[in-house]
PDB file of C-alpha atoms in Angstrom:
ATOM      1  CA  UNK J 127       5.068  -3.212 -13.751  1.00 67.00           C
ATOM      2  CA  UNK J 128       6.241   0.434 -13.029  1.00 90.00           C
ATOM      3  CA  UNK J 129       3.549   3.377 -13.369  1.00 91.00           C
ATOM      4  CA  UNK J 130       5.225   4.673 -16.968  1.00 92.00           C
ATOM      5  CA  UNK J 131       4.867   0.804 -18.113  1.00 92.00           C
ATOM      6  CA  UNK J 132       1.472   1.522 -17.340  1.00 93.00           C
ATOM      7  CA  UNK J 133       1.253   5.043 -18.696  1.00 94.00           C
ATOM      8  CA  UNK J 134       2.765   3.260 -22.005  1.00 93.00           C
ATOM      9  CA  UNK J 135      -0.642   1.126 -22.926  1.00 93.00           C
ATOM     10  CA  UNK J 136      -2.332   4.589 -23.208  1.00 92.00           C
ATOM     11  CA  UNK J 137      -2.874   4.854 -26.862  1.00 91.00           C
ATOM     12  CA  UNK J 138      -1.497   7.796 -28.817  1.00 90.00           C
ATOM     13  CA  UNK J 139      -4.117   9.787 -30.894  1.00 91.00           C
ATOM     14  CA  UNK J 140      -1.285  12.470 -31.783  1.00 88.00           C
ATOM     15  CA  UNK J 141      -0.084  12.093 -35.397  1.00 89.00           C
ATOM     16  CA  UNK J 142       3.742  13.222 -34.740  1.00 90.00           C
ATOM     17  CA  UNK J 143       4.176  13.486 -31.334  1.00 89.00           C
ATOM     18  CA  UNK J 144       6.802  15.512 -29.920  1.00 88.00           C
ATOM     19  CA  UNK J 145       6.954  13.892 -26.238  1.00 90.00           C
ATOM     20  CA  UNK J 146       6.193  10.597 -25.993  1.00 92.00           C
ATOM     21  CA  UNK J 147       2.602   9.949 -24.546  1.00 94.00           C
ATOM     22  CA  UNK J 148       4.013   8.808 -21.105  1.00 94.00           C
ATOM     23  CA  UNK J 149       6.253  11.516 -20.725  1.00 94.00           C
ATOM     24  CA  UNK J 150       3.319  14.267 -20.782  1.00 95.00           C
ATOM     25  CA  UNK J 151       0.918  11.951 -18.770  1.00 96.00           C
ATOM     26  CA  UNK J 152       3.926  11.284 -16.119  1.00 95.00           C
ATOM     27  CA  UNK J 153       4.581  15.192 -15.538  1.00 95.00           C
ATOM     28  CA  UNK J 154       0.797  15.737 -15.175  1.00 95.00           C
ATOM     29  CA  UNK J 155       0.360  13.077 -12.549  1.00 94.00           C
ATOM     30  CA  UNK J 156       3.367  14.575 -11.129  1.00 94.00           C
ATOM     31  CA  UNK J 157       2.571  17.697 -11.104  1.00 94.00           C
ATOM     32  CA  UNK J 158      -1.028  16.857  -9.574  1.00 93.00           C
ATOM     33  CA  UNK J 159       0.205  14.988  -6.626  1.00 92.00           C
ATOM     34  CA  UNK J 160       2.062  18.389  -6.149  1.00 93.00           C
ATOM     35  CA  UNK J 161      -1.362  20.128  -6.399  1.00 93.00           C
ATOM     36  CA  UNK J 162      -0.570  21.994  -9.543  1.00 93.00           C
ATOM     37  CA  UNK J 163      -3.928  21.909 -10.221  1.00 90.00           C
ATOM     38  CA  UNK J 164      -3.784  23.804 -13.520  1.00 92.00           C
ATOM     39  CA  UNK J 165      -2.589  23.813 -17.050  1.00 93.00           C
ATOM     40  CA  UNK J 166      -0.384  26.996 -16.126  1.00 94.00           C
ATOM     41  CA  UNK J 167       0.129  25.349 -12.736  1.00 95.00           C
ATOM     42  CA  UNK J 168       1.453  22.130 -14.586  1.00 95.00           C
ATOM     43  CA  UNK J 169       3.951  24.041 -17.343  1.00 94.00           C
ATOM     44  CA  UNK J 170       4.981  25.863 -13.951  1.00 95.00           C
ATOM     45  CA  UNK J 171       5.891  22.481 -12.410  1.00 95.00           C
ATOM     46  CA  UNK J 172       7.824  21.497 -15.679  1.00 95.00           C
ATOM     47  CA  UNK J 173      10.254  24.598 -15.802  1.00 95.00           C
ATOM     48  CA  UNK J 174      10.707  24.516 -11.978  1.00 95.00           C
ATOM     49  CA  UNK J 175      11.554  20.624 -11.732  1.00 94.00           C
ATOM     50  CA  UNK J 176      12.973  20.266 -15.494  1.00 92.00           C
ATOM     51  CA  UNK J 177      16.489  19.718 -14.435  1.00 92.00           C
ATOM     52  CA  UNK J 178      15.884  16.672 -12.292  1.00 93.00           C
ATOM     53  CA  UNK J 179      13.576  15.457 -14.593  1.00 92.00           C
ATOM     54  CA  UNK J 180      15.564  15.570 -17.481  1.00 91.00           C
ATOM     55  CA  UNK J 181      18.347  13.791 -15.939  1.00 90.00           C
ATOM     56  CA  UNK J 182      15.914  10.830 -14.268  1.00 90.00           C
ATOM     57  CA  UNK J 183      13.715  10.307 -17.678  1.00 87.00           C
ATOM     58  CA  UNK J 184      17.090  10.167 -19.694  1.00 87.00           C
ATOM     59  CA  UNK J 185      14.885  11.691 -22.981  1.00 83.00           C
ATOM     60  CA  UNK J 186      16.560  11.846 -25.935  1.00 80.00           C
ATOM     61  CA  UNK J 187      16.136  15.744 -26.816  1.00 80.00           C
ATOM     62  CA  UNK J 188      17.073  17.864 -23.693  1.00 85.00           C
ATOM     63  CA  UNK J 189      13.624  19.957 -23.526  1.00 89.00           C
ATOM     64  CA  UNK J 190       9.782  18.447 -21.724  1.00 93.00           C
ATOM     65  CA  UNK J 191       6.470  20.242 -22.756  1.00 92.00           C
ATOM     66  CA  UNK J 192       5.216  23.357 -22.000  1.00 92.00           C
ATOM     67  CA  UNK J 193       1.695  23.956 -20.385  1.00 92.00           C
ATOM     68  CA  UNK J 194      -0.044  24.136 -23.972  1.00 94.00           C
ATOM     69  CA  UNK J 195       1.322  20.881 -24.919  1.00 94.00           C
ATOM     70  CA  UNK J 196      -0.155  19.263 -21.505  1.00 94.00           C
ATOM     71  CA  UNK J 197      -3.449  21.412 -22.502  1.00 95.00           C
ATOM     72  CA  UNK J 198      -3.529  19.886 -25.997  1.00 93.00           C
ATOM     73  CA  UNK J 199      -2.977  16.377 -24.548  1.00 94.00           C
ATOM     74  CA  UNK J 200      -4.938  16.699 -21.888  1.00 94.00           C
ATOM     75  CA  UNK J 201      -8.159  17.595 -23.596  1.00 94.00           C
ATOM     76  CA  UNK J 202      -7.632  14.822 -26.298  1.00 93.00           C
ATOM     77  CA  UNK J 203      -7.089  11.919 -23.733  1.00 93.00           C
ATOM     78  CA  UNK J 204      -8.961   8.926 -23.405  1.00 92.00           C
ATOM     79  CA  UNK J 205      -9.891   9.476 -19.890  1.00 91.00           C
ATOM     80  CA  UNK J 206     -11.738   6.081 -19.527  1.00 93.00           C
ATOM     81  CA  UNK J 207      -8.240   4.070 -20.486  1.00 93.00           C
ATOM     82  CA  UNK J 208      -6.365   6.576 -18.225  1.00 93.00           C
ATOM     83  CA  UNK J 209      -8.439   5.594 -15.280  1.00 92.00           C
ATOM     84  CA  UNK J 210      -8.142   1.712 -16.195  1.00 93.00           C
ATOM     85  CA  UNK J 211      -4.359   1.705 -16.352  1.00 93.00           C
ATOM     86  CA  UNK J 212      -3.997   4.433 -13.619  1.00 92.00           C
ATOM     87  CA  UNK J 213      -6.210   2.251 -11.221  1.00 91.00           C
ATOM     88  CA  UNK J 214      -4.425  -1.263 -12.647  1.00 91.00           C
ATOM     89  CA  UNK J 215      -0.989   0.288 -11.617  1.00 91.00           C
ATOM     90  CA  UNK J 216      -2.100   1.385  -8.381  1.00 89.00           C
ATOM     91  CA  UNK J 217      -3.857  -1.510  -6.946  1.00 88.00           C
ATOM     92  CA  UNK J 218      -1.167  -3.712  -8.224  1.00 87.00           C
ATOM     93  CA  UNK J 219       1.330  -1.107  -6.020  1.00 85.00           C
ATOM     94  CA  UNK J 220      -1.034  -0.769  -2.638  1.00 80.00           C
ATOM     95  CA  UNK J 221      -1.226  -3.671  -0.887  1.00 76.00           C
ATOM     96  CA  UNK J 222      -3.634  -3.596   2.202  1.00 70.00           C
ATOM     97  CA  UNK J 223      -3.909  -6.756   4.740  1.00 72.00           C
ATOM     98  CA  UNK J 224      -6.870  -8.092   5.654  1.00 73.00           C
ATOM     99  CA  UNK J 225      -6.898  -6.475   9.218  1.00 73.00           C
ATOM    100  CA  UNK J 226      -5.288  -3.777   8.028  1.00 70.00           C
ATOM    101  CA  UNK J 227      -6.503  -0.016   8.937  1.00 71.00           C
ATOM    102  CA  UNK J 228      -6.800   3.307   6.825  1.00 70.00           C
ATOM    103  CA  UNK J 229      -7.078   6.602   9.070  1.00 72.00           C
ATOM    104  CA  UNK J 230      -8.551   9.185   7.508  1.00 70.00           C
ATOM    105  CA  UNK J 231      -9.231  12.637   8.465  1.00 69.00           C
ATOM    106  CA  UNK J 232     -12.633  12.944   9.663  1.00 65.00           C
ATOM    107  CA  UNK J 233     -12.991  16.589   8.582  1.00 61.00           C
ATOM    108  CA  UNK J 234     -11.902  16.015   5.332  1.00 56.00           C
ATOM    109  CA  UNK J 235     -14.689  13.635   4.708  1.00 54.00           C
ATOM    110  CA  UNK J 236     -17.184  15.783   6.381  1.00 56.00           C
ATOM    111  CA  UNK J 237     -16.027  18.439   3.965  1.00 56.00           C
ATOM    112  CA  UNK J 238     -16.870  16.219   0.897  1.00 56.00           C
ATOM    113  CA  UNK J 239     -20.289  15.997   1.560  1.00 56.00           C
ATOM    114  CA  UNK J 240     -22.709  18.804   0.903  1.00 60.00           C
ATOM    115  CA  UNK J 241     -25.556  17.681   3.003  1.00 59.00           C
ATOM    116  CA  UNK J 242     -24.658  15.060   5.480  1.00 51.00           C
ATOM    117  CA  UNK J 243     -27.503  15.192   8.221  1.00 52.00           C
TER     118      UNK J 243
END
């Protein structure tokens, strides 16, 4: 299954919703894996990109949310089923072998932890 198959078992609390659920919780992980780290950030991501995205998502009406939609959303969301299907999708995509290795950036790790000695 593709990640907005996924997003699409994310119930909808909204009572007439605009934007599909998926559509706001696609542009959001989108827009994080950019590092728009923001609600601003995010509506920034959605003007500057809403050309392509209009023509890959194929959505009926021609516009995506704005940043207060995302906020509205975003602070409504059951983050607990978010995490489930975000974490089913993605260990369903990443597929590590057995022997297989991970480098990872030791000083990125060292900067995670506040008090490592």
């Amino acid at each position: 299954m593709n990640l907005i198959s996924h997003l699409k078992q994310v119930r909808d609390f909204r009572t007439q919703p605009r934007y599909p659920l998926w559509v706001v919780l696609l542009l959001v992980i989108m827009g994080t894996m950019s590092n728009c780290l923001g609600y601003r950030a995010l509506g920034d991501f959605v003007v500057r990109h809403q050309k392509v995205l209009l023509e890959l998502m194929k959505l009926p009406h021609k516009r995506l949310p704005c940043y207060s939609t995302i906020r509205r959303v975003m602070i409504r969301i059951d983050y607990t089923c978010l995490s489930q299907v975000f974490n089913d999708w993605a260990q369903a995509e990443l597929i590590v072998a057995p022997k297989e290795q991970v480098a990872v950036d030791g000083k990125s790790i060292k900067a995670s932890l506040q008090r490592f000695r």
